[in-house]
Amino acid sequence: MTNTGITNDTHADTHTDANATRTIAAYAALTAKSPLQKTTVERRTVGEHDIVIDVRFSGICHSDIHQVNEDWGTGIFPMVPGHEIAGVVSEVGPGVTKWKAGDRVGVGCFVDSCRTCDNCRAGQEQYCTGGATFTYNAIGRDGRPTYGGYAKEVVVDENYALRIPDNLPLDAAAPLLCAGITLYSPLTHWGAGPGKKVAIVGLGGLGHMGVKIAHALGADVTVLSQSLRKREDGVKLGADDYRATSDPATFTELAGRFDLVVNTVSADLDLSAYLGLLRTDGTLVQVGAPEKPVSVNAHALLLGRRSLAGSMIGGLRATQDMLDFCGEHGITAEIELIRADQINEAYERVLASDVRYRFVIDAATI
Ligand code: NAP
Ligand code: ZN
């Protein structure tokens, strides 16, 4: 069954098929805020329309840390984070038509949805009104807790896996499944392209993908970072301009400049100051997910008919479009590949903004 060397325990004999599980090696937080440690979890066995993915690489998203720390509310423990999953299909259920063993696939932030609501039908499963089933820290439609990609294997419905283009290495492609789509979606929705001026706030995991994708779409890209420390990197990634938000002159010099500002920062920023950077009819899109409510000065909105919007990941169709776009343009993440026993150290470094620009776990070390 698995390549983990771990065999199913006696659970398998005492359950009906529908309840049968497979035991998977994984890294989990056993309780809120606790360090991640090696353990095993029970996943469902392959169902009619399921595929088993031999996880090769799993990105570390800041959202993983938010959820382990219960920044957004009560979590489900043990929690196996990871929603930037890249791997290879190892088994398919009898009803599977899209995939075969050996296919290179990815799984992002959700693994199921109601499939019938307006949003699901429009390919915006992330906004499923029946509630999308998130890849971890959720209860799946099979009634079991979902577990993410810090694991040897995942079992998912065939429709919720995406094809990773052959020319993209799986390790550096893994972060596309969350960081990539989270920026591609608002950039394309709000028309980033030739003649458009786009600012990306925060040069971390999401931000650096935003710079690469906005540049490839043909937009003029400015990075707004806390300091000029990473300026050289930003320019290499495709930025036309790079400014420090710690310098008040940035906000006067760039006032009214941008068509689109995408804020990837989860810290409490003065959004009114960033709204002031927009031209008439410009949009500030919030993708960073702070713990606390944000507030804005209404004058910063009405002066210039500016919009404040939010955006969450992207639907299956958009995620496949993004992967194909990245394949055509040779875009992947800048990664630091780590062993699974370095996850806790990586979390500390992400929290200290010391990431260049995504940590990716080598699943062979789990
Ligand atoms: P990350 O790698 O930690 O990057 C965040 C960046 O924000 C940092 O690199 C830093 O960039 C900047 N930053 C950090 N602390 C700051 C502070 N106190 N003041 C100003 N800037 C600060 O995180 P990520 O993985 O990109 O995720 C960013 C946020 O997006 C998280 O809240 C995450 O949960 C959320 N997220 C949302 C979605 C969605 O669908 N909307 C999807 C994934 C993640 P500089 O050093 O350049 O300033
Ligand atoms: Zn994420």
GROMACS .gro file of C-alpha atoms and ligand atoms in nm:
model
  415
    1MET     CA    1   0.000   0.000   0.000
    2THR     CA    2   0.231   0.282   0.106
    3ASN     CA    3   0.598   0.341   0.057
    4THR     CA    4   0.633   0.440   0.421
    5GLY     CA    5   0.718   0.099   0.553
    6ILE     CA    6   0.426   0.142   0.791
    7THR     CA    7   0.151  -0.112   0.748
    8ASN     CA    8  -0.214  -0.077   0.836
    9ASP     CA    9  -0.286  -0.171   1.192
   10THR     CA   10  -0.577  -0.387   1.307
   11HIS     CA   11  -0.824  -0.101   1.238
   12ALA     CA   12  -0.845  -0.221   0.883
   13ASP     CA   13  -0.982  -0.559   0.989
   14THR     CA   14  -1.248  -0.420   1.219
   15HIS     CA   15  -1.399  -0.166   0.976
   16THR     CA   16  -1.618  -0.199   0.675
   17ASP     CA   17  -1.457  -0.096   0.348
   18ALA     CA   18  -1.611   0.252   0.364
   19ASN     CA   19  -1.446   0.303   0.700
   20ALA     CA   20  -1.116   0.139   0.616
   21THR     CA   21  -0.811   0.353   0.671
   22ARG     CA   22  -0.447   0.355   0.579
   23THR     CA   23  -0.183   0.465   0.825
   24ILE     CA   24   0.038   0.744   0.701
   25ALA     CA   25   0.360   0.887   0.842
   26ALA     CA   26   0.324   1.262   0.895
   27TYR     CA   27   0.441   1.564   1.090
   28ALA     CA   28   0.172   1.709   1.315
   29ALA     CA   29   0.109   1.957   1.592
   30LEU     CA   30  -0.058   1.741   1.856
   31THR     CA   31  -0.208   2.043   2.033
   32ALA     CA   32  -0.242   2.414   1.959
   33LYS     CA   33   0.088   2.604   1.946
   34SER     CA   34   0.295   2.291   2.006
   35PRO     CA   35   0.601   2.210   1.794
   36LEU     CA   36   0.543   1.973   1.505
   37GLN     CA   37   0.656   1.616   1.557
   38LYS     CA   38   0.665   1.292   1.368
   39THR     CA   39   0.357   1.078   1.408
   40THR     CA   40   0.109   0.873   1.205
   41VAL     CA   41  -0.246   0.958   1.098
   42GLU     CA   42  -0.530   0.753   0.954
   43ARG     CA   43  -0.656   0.848   0.610
   44ARG     CA   44  -0.936   0.685   0.416
   45THR     CA   45  -0.834   0.415   0.172
   46VAL     CA   46  -0.872   0.485  -0.195
   47GLY     CA   47  -1.241   0.521  -0.290
   48GLU     CA   48  -1.411   0.490  -0.628
   49HIS     CA   49  -1.303   0.838  -0.745
   50ASP     CA   50  -0.998   0.885  -0.526
   51ILE     CA   51  -0.631   0.895  -0.610
   52VAL     CA   52  -0.340   0.832  -0.377
   53ILE     CA   53  -0.058   1.080  -0.415
   54ASP     CA   54   0.292   0.993  -0.308
   55VAL     CA   55   0.385   1.333  -0.164
   56ARG     CA   56   0.729   1.443  -0.279
   57PHE     CA   57   0.735   1.804  -0.156
   58SER     CA   58   0.521   2.023   0.062
   59GLY     CA   59   0.552   2.402   0.096
   60ILE     CA   60   0.526   2.586   0.426
   61CYS     CA   61   0.269   2.864   0.402
   62HIS     CA   62   0.230   3.129   0.671
   63SER     CA   63  -0.131   3.007   0.698
   64ASP     CA   64   0.004   2.678   0.838
   65ILE     CA   65   0.156   2.872   1.126
   66HIS     CA   66  -0.160   3.079   1.180
   67GLN     CA   67  -0.364   2.760   1.209
   68VAL     CA   68  -0.125   2.567   1.434
   69ASN     CA   69  -0.124   2.873   1.661
   70GLU     CA   70  -0.505   2.910   1.641
   71ASP     CA   71  -0.468   3.271   1.524
   72TRP     CA   72  -0.795   3.240   1.331
   73GLY     CA   73  -0.994   3.034   1.583
   74THR     CA   74  -1.008   2.687   1.731
   75GLY     CA   75  -0.816   2.423   1.539
   76ILE     CA   76  -0.860   2.047   1.499
   77PHE     CA   77  -0.574   1.847   1.651
   78PRO     CA   78  -0.362   1.658   1.578
   79MET     CA   79  -0.310   1.895   1.285
   80VAL     CA   80  -0.104   1.796   0.983
   81PRO     CA   81  -0.062   2.125   0.795
   82GLY     CA   82   0.038   2.162   0.432
   83HIS     CA   83  -0.162   2.284   0.134
   84GLU     CA   84   0.115   2.326  -0.119
   85ILE     CA   85   0.147   1.963  -0.215
   86ALA     CA   86   0.340   1.827  -0.513
   87GLY     CA   87   0.373   1.457  -0.581
   88VAL     CA   88   0.312   1.163  -0.806
   89VAL     CA   89  -0.002   0.951  -0.838
   90SER     CA   90   0.065   0.606  -0.693
   91GLU     CA   91  -0.282   0.448  -0.699
   92VAL     CA   92  -0.620   0.524  -0.854
   93GLY     CA   93  -0.971   0.418  -0.760
   94PRO     CA   94  -1.174   0.209  -1.005
   95GLY     CA   95  -1.384   0.507  -1.123
   96VAL     CA   96  -1.092   0.743  -1.185
   97THR     CA   97  -1.069   0.874  -1.540
   98LYS     CA   98  -0.839   1.178  -1.516
   99TRP     CA   99  -0.522   1.025  -1.375
  100LYS     CA  100  -0.296   0.723  -1.387
  101ALA     CA  101  -0.009   0.607  -1.172
  102GLY     CA  102   0.301   0.817  -1.241
  103ASP     CA  103   0.121   1.144  -1.319
  104ARG     CA  104   0.271   1.458  -1.161
  105VAL     CA  105   0.002   1.630  -0.960
  106GLY     CA  106  -0.055   1.899  -0.703
  107VAL     CA  107  -0.311   1.965  -0.433
  108GLY     CA  108  -0.382   2.310  -0.297
  109CYS     CA  109  -0.593   2.451  -0.016
  110PHE     CA  110  -0.914   2.254  -0.061
  111VAL     CA  111  -0.992   1.889  -0.136
  112ASP     CA  112  -1.368   1.896  -0.186
  113SER     CA  113  -1.671   2.125  -0.212
  114CYS     CA  114  -2.047   2.084  -0.255
  115ARG     CA  115  -2.015   2.081  -0.637
  116THR     CA  116  -2.370   2.214  -0.683
  117CYS     CA  117  -2.379   2.575  -0.559
  118ASP     CA  118  -2.342   2.870  -0.799
  119ASN     CA  119  -1.979   2.921  -0.700
  120CYS     CA  120  -1.884   2.556  -0.750
  121ARG     CA  121  -2.058   2.554  -1.086
  122ALA     CA  122  -1.872   2.870  -1.184
  123GLY     CA  123  -1.538   2.710  -1.094
  124GLN     CA  124  -1.498   2.918  -0.778
  125GLU     CA  125  -1.498   2.623  -0.542
  126GLN     CA  126  -1.296   2.819  -0.287
  127TYR     CA  127  -1.611   3.025  -0.223
  128CYS     CA  128  -1.843   2.721  -0.211
  129THR     CA  129  -2.154   2.834  -0.024
  130GLY     CA  130  -2.189   2.484   0.118
  131GLY     CA  131  -1.838   2.523   0.258
  132ALA     CA  132  -1.527   2.408   0.073
  133THR     CA  133  -1.346   2.126   0.252
  134PHE     CA  134  -1.003   2.260   0.334
  135THR     CA  135  -0.701   2.036   0.292
  136TYR     CA  136  -0.636   2.022   0.667
  137ASN     CA  137  -0.788   2.153   0.989
  138ALA     CA  138  -1.134   2.062   0.857
  139ILE     CA  139  -1.383   1.776   0.864
  140GLY     CA  140  -1.413   1.614   0.523
  141ARG     CA  141  -1.734   1.512   0.355
  142ASP     CA  142  -1.645   1.154   0.459
  143GLY     CA  143  -1.675   1.271   0.823
  144ARG     CA  144  -1.304   1.235   0.893
  145PRO     CA  145  -1.061   1.512   0.984
  146THR     CA  146  -0.857   1.623   0.686
  147TYR     CA  147  -0.478   1.610   0.703
  148GLY     CA  148  -0.244   1.811   0.483
  149GLY     CA  149   0.076   1.761   0.296
  150TYR     CA  150   0.337   1.729   0.570
  151ALA     CA  151   0.288   1.358   0.514
  152LYS     CA  152   0.403   1.070   0.299
  153GLU     CA  153   0.075   1.037   0.116
  154VAL     CA  154  -0.255   1.213   0.057
  155VAL     CA  155  -0.579   1.060  -0.069
  156VAL     CA  156  -0.802   1.299  -0.264
  157ASP     CA  157  -1.091   1.298  -0.504
  158GLU     CA  158  -0.952   1.300  -0.858
  159ASN     CA  159  -1.130   1.626  -0.942
  160TYR     CA  160  -0.943   1.821  -0.674
  161ALA     CA  161  -0.592   1.743  -0.799
  162LEU     CA  162  -0.413   1.961  -1.057
  163ARG     CA  163  -0.165   1.877  -1.328
  164ILE     CA  164   0.189   2.007  -1.275
  165PRO     CA  165   0.355   2.090  -1.609
  166ASP     CA  166   0.642   1.856  -1.698
  167ASN     CA  167   0.899   2.134  -1.724
  168LEU     CA  168   0.851   2.250  -1.365
  169PRO     CA  169   1.050   2.074  -1.091
  170LEU     CA  170   0.815   1.941  -0.824
  171ASP     CA  171   0.997   2.100  -0.529
  172ALA     CA  172   0.986   2.456  -0.661
  173ALA     CA  173   0.638   2.404  -0.811
  174ALA     CA  174   0.480   2.302  -0.478
  175PRO     CA  175   0.433   2.663  -0.356
  176LEU     CA  176   0.237   2.747  -0.670
  177LEU     CA  177  -0.053   2.550  -0.522
  178CYS     CA  178  -0.120   2.822  -0.264
  179ALA     CA  179   0.118   3.117  -0.295
  180GLY     CA  180   0.104   3.107  -0.675
  181ILE     CA  181  -0.273   3.092  -0.714
  182THR     CA  182  -0.335   3.339  -0.430
  183LEU     CA  183  -0.154   3.606  -0.634
  184TYR     CA  184  -0.247   3.490  -0.984
  185SER     CA  185  -0.616   3.509  -0.904
  186PRO     CA  186  -0.638   3.878  -0.800
  187LEU     CA  187  -0.373   3.985  -1.054
  188THR     CA  188  -0.574   3.840  -1.342
  189HIS     CA  189  -0.914   3.932  -1.195
  190TRP     CA  190  -0.815   4.299  -1.161
  191GLY     CA  191  -0.644   4.310  -1.500
  192ALA     CA  192  -0.271   4.329  -1.420
  193GLY     CA  193  -0.099   4.350  -1.758
  194PRO     CA  194   0.073   4.588  -1.999
  195GLY     CA  195   0.014   4.952  -1.909
  196LYS     CA  196  -0.091   4.869  -1.552
  197LYS     CA  197   0.106   4.966  -1.243
  198VAL     CA  198   0.093   4.706  -0.968
  199ALA     CA  199   0.238   4.716  -0.617
  200ILE     CA  200   0.302   4.405  -0.411
  201VAL     CA  201   0.319   4.466  -0.037
  202GLY     CA  202   0.553   4.223   0.149
  203LEU     CA  203   0.823   4.018  -0.022
  204GLY     CA  204   0.762   3.681   0.141
  205GLY     CA  205   0.619   3.356   0.004
  206LEU     CA  206   0.309   3.513  -0.151
  207GLY     CA  207   0.475   3.841  -0.240
  208HIS     CA  208   0.763   3.696  -0.438
  209MET     CA  209   0.519   3.488  -0.646
  210GLY     CA  210   0.319   3.807  -0.702
  211VAL     CA  211   0.625   3.986  -0.840
  212LYS     CA  212   0.708   3.701  -1.078
  213ILE     CA  213   0.351   3.657  -1.202
  214ALA     CA  214   0.269   4.028  -1.235
  215HIS     CA  215   0.594   4.078  -1.428
  216ALA     CA  216   0.513   3.784  -1.659
  217LEU     CA  217   0.166   3.929  -1.717
  218GLY     CA  218   0.337   4.244  -1.844
  219ALA     CA  219   0.256   4.485  -1.560
  220ASP     CA  220   0.493   4.744  -1.418
  221VAL     CA  221   0.572   4.604  -1.071
  222THR     CA  222   0.677   4.780  -0.752
  223VAL     CA  223   0.765   4.598  -0.430
  224LEU     CA  224   0.672   4.768  -0.105
  225SER     CA  225   0.882   4.601   0.163
  226GLN     CA  226   0.964   4.698   0.520
  227SER     CA  227   1.322   4.780   0.420
  228LEU     CA  228   1.551   4.780   0.117
  229ARG     CA  229   1.729   4.468   0.249
  230LYS     CA  230   1.592   4.243  -0.028
  231ARG     CA  231   1.596   4.500  -0.310
  232GLU     CA  232   1.847   4.310  -0.524
  233ASP     CA  233   1.633   3.995  -0.504
  234GLY     CA  234   1.318   4.191  -0.586
  235VAL     CA  235   1.473   4.331  -0.903
  236LYS     CA  236   1.590   3.982  -1.007
  237LEU     CA  237   1.238   3.849  -0.952
  238GLY     CA  238   1.103   4.110  -1.193
  239ALA     CA  239   1.034   4.427  -0.994
  240ASP     CA  240   1.070   4.757  -1.179
  241ASP     CA  241   1.084   4.955  -0.856
  242TYR     CA  242   1.143   4.865  -0.490
  243ARG     CA  243   1.058   5.091  -0.196
  244ALA     CA  244   1.081   5.074   0.181
  245THR     CA  245   0.757   5.131   0.367
  246SER     CA  246   0.960   5.237   0.672
  247ASP     CA  247   1.051   5.553   0.474
  248PRO     CA  248   0.759   5.803   0.489
  249ALA     CA  249   0.876   5.951   0.156
  250THR     CA  250   0.755   5.629  -0.014
  251PHE     CA  251   0.396   5.724   0.059
  252THR     CA  252   0.428   6.080  -0.070
  253GLU     CA  253   0.637   5.998  -0.377
  254LEU     CA  254   0.412   5.711  -0.488
  255ALA     CA  255   0.077   5.874  -0.399
  256GLY     CA  256  -0.191   5.810  -0.662
  257ARG     CA  257   0.040   5.588  -0.871
  258PHE     CA  258  -0.102   5.234  -0.879
  259ASP     CA  259  -0.393   5.066  -1.052
  260LEU     CA  260  -0.367   4.772  -0.815
  261VAL     CA  261  -0.202   4.715  -0.478
  262VAL     CA  262  -0.197   4.359  -0.343
  263ASN     CA  263  -0.125   4.336   0.029
  264THR     CA  264   0.022   4.002   0.138
  265VAL     CA  265   0.107   4.114   0.491
  266SER     CA  266  -0.076   3.969   0.791
  267ALA     CA  267   0.053   4.230   1.035
  268ASP     CA  268  -0.166   4.527   1.120
  269LEU     CA  269  -0.078   4.785   0.851
  270ASP     CA  270  -0.225   5.133   0.809
  271LEU     CA  271  -0.436   5.041   0.506
  272SER     CA  272  -0.548   5.403   0.460
  273ALA     CA  273  -0.188   5.495   0.377
  274TYR     CA  274  -0.178   5.218   0.114
  275LEU     CA  275  -0.514   5.327  -0.032
  276GLY     CA  276  -0.350   5.665  -0.088
  277LEU     CA  277  -0.112   5.498  -0.333
  278LEU     CA  278  -0.400   5.413  -0.569
  279ARG     CA  279  -0.502   5.620  -0.866
  280THR     CA  280  -0.869   5.696  -0.935
  281ASP     CA  281  -1.070   5.371  -0.948
  282GLY     CA  282  -0.773   5.171  -0.822
  283THR     CA  283  -0.813   4.867  -0.598
  284LEU     CA  284  -0.631   4.753  -0.287
  285VAL     CA  285  -0.668   4.376  -0.256
  286GLN     CA  286  -0.609   4.220   0.083
  287VAL     CA  287  -0.474   3.865   0.068
  288GLY     CA  288  -0.276   3.862   0.394
  289ALA     CA  289  -0.500   3.729   0.670
  290PRO     CA  290  -0.458   3.921   0.996
  291GLU     CA  291  -0.592   3.790   1.326
  292LYS     CA  292  -0.777   4.112   1.407
  293PRO     CA  293  -1.024   4.327   1.212
  294VAL     CA  294  -0.871   4.601   0.998
  295SER     CA  295  -0.992   4.960   0.981
  296VAL     CA  296  -0.961   5.227   0.713
  297ASN     CA  297  -1.025   5.597   0.688
  298ALA     CA  298  -1.332   5.625   0.461
  299HIS     CA  299  -1.187   5.941   0.306
  300ALA     CA  300  -0.904   5.733   0.160
  301LEU     CA  301  -1.170   5.532  -0.026
  302LEU     CA  302  -1.407   5.800  -0.145
  303LEU     CA  303  -1.131   6.032  -0.259
  304GLY     CA  304  -1.066   5.873  -0.597
  305ARG     CA  305  -1.350   5.616  -0.593
  306ARG     CA  306  -1.103   5.359  -0.469
  307SER     CA  307  -1.195   5.003  -0.374
  308LEU     CA  308  -1.083   4.781  -0.092
  309ALA     CA  309  -1.126   4.414  -0.178
  310GLY     CA  310  -1.024   4.071  -0.056
  311SER     CA  311  -0.932   3.755  -0.242
  312MET     CA  312  -0.887   3.397  -0.128
  313ILE     CA  313  -0.677   3.144  -0.323
  314GLY     CA  314  -0.853   3.047  -0.651
  315GLY     CA  315  -1.082   2.784  -0.802
  316LEU     CA  316  -0.972   2.462  -0.966
  317ARG     CA  317  -0.991   2.599  -1.319
  318ALA     CA  318  -0.794   2.912  -1.229
  319THR     CA  319  -0.538   2.704  -1.043
  320GLN     CA  320  -0.484   2.485  -1.349
  321ASP     CA  321  -0.463   2.799  -1.566
  322MET     CA  322  -0.202   2.938  -1.326
  323LEU     CA  323   0.003   2.617  -1.337
  324ASP     CA  324  -0.009   2.615  -1.718
  325PHE     CA  325   0.084   2.985  -1.727
  326CYS     CA  326   0.379   2.914  -1.495
  327GLY     CA  327   0.478   2.620  -1.716
  328GLU     CA  328   0.476   2.843  -2.026
  329HIS     CA  329   0.677   3.115  -1.854
  330GLY     CA  330   0.904   2.883  -1.656
  331ILE     CA  331   0.787   3.030  -1.326
  332THR     CA  332   0.841   2.850  -0.996
  333ALA     CA  333   0.904   2.963  -0.639
  334GLU     CA  334   1.243   3.048  -0.494
  335ILE     CA  335   1.275   2.780  -0.231
  336GLU     CA  336   1.482   2.660   0.060
  337LEU     CA  337   1.447   2.283   0.072
  338ILE     CA  338   1.442   2.148   0.427
  339ARG     CA  339   1.417   1.818   0.610
  340ALA     CA  340   1.100   1.748   0.803
  341ASP     CA  341   1.287   1.776   1.133
  342GLN     CA  342   1.360   2.141   1.044
  343ILE     CA  343   0.993   2.245   1.023
  344ASN     CA  344   0.984   2.411   1.365
  345GLU     CA  345   1.296   2.612   1.290
  346ALA     CA  346   1.145   2.714   0.955
  347TYR     CA  347   0.830   2.836   1.134
  348GLU     CA  348   1.046   3.060   1.355
  349ARG     CA  349   1.220   3.201   1.052
  350VAL     CA  350   0.892   3.271   0.868
  351LEU     CA  351   0.766   3.456   1.175
  352ALA     CA  352   1.086   3.663   1.173
  353SER     CA  353   1.038   3.750   0.799
  354ASP     CA  354   1.356   3.550   0.739
  355VAL     CA  355   1.241   3.346   0.441
  356ARG     CA  356   1.381   3.352   0.087
  357TYR     CA  357   1.123   3.288  -0.025
  358ARG     CA  358   0.942   2.964   0.059
  359PHE     CA  359   1.044   2.671   0.275
  360VAL     CA  360   0.964   2.340   0.113
  361ILE     CA  361   0.976   2.009   0.299
  362ASP     CA  362   1.140   1.714   0.129
  363ALA     CA  363   0.880   1.445   0.202
  364ALA     CA  364   1.146   1.175   0.171
  365THR     CA  365   1.263   1.288   0.517
  366ILE     CA  366   0.923   1.238   0.686
  367NAP     P1  367   0.538   3.526   0.462
  367NAP     O1  368   0.620   3.441   0.373
  367NAP     O2  369   0.567   3.532   0.607
  367NAP     O3  370   0.541   3.674   0.399
  367NAP     C1  371   0.480   3.783   0.462
  367NAP     C2  372   0.567   3.907   0.438
  367NAP     O4  373   0.502   4.016   0.504
  367NAP     C3  374   0.704   3.902   0.501
  367NAP     O5  375   0.801   3.837   0.424
  367NAP     C4  376   0.736   4.050   0.515
  367NAP     O6  377   0.783   4.101   0.391
  367NAP     C5  378   0.599   4.111   0.543
  367NAP     N1  379   0.581   4.138   0.685
  367NAP     C6  380   0.591   4.052   0.789
  367NAP     N2  381   0.571   4.113   0.906
  367NAP     C7  382   0.547   4.242   0.877
  367NAP     C8  383   0.519   4.356   0.955
  367NAP     N3  384   0.512   4.351   1.089
  367NAP     N4  385   0.498   4.473   0.892
  367NAP     C9  386   0.505   4.482   0.758
  367NAP     N5  387   0.532   4.376   0.678
  367NAP    C10  388   0.552   4.258   0.738
  367NAP     O7  389   0.385   3.484   0.456
  367NAP     P2  390   0.299   3.426   0.333
  367NAP     O8  391   0.303   3.278   0.336
  367NAP     O9  392   0.338   3.501   0.212
  367NAP    O10  393   0.153   3.466   0.377
  367NAP    C11  394   0.118   3.602   0.400
  367NAP    C12  395  -0.023   3.612   0.456
  367NAP    O11  396  -0.116   3.572   0.356
  367NAP    C13  397  -0.052   3.523   0.576
  367NAP    O12  398  -0.140   3.594   0.662
  367NAP    C14  399  -0.125   3.405   0.517
  367NAP    O13  400  -0.207   3.341   0.610
  367NAP    C15  401  -0.205   3.475   0.411
  367NAP     N6  402  -0.252   3.388   0.303
  367NAP    C16  403  -0.369   3.423   0.245
  367NAP    C17  404  -0.416   3.350   0.139
  367NAP    C18  405  -0.543   3.390   0.070
  367NAP    O14  406  -0.601   3.308   0.001
  367NAP     N7  407  -0.587   3.513   0.083
  367NAP    C19  408  -0.344   3.239   0.093
  367NAP    C20  409  -0.224   3.208   0.154
  367NAP    C21  410  -0.178   3.284   0.259
  367NAP     P3  411   0.895   4.218   0.385
  367NAP    O15  412   1.010   4.164   0.465
  367NAP    O16  413   0.922   4.232   0.240
  367NAP    O17  414   0.836   4.340   0.444
  368ZN      ZN  415  -0.130   2.890   0.195
   0.00000   0.00000   0.00000
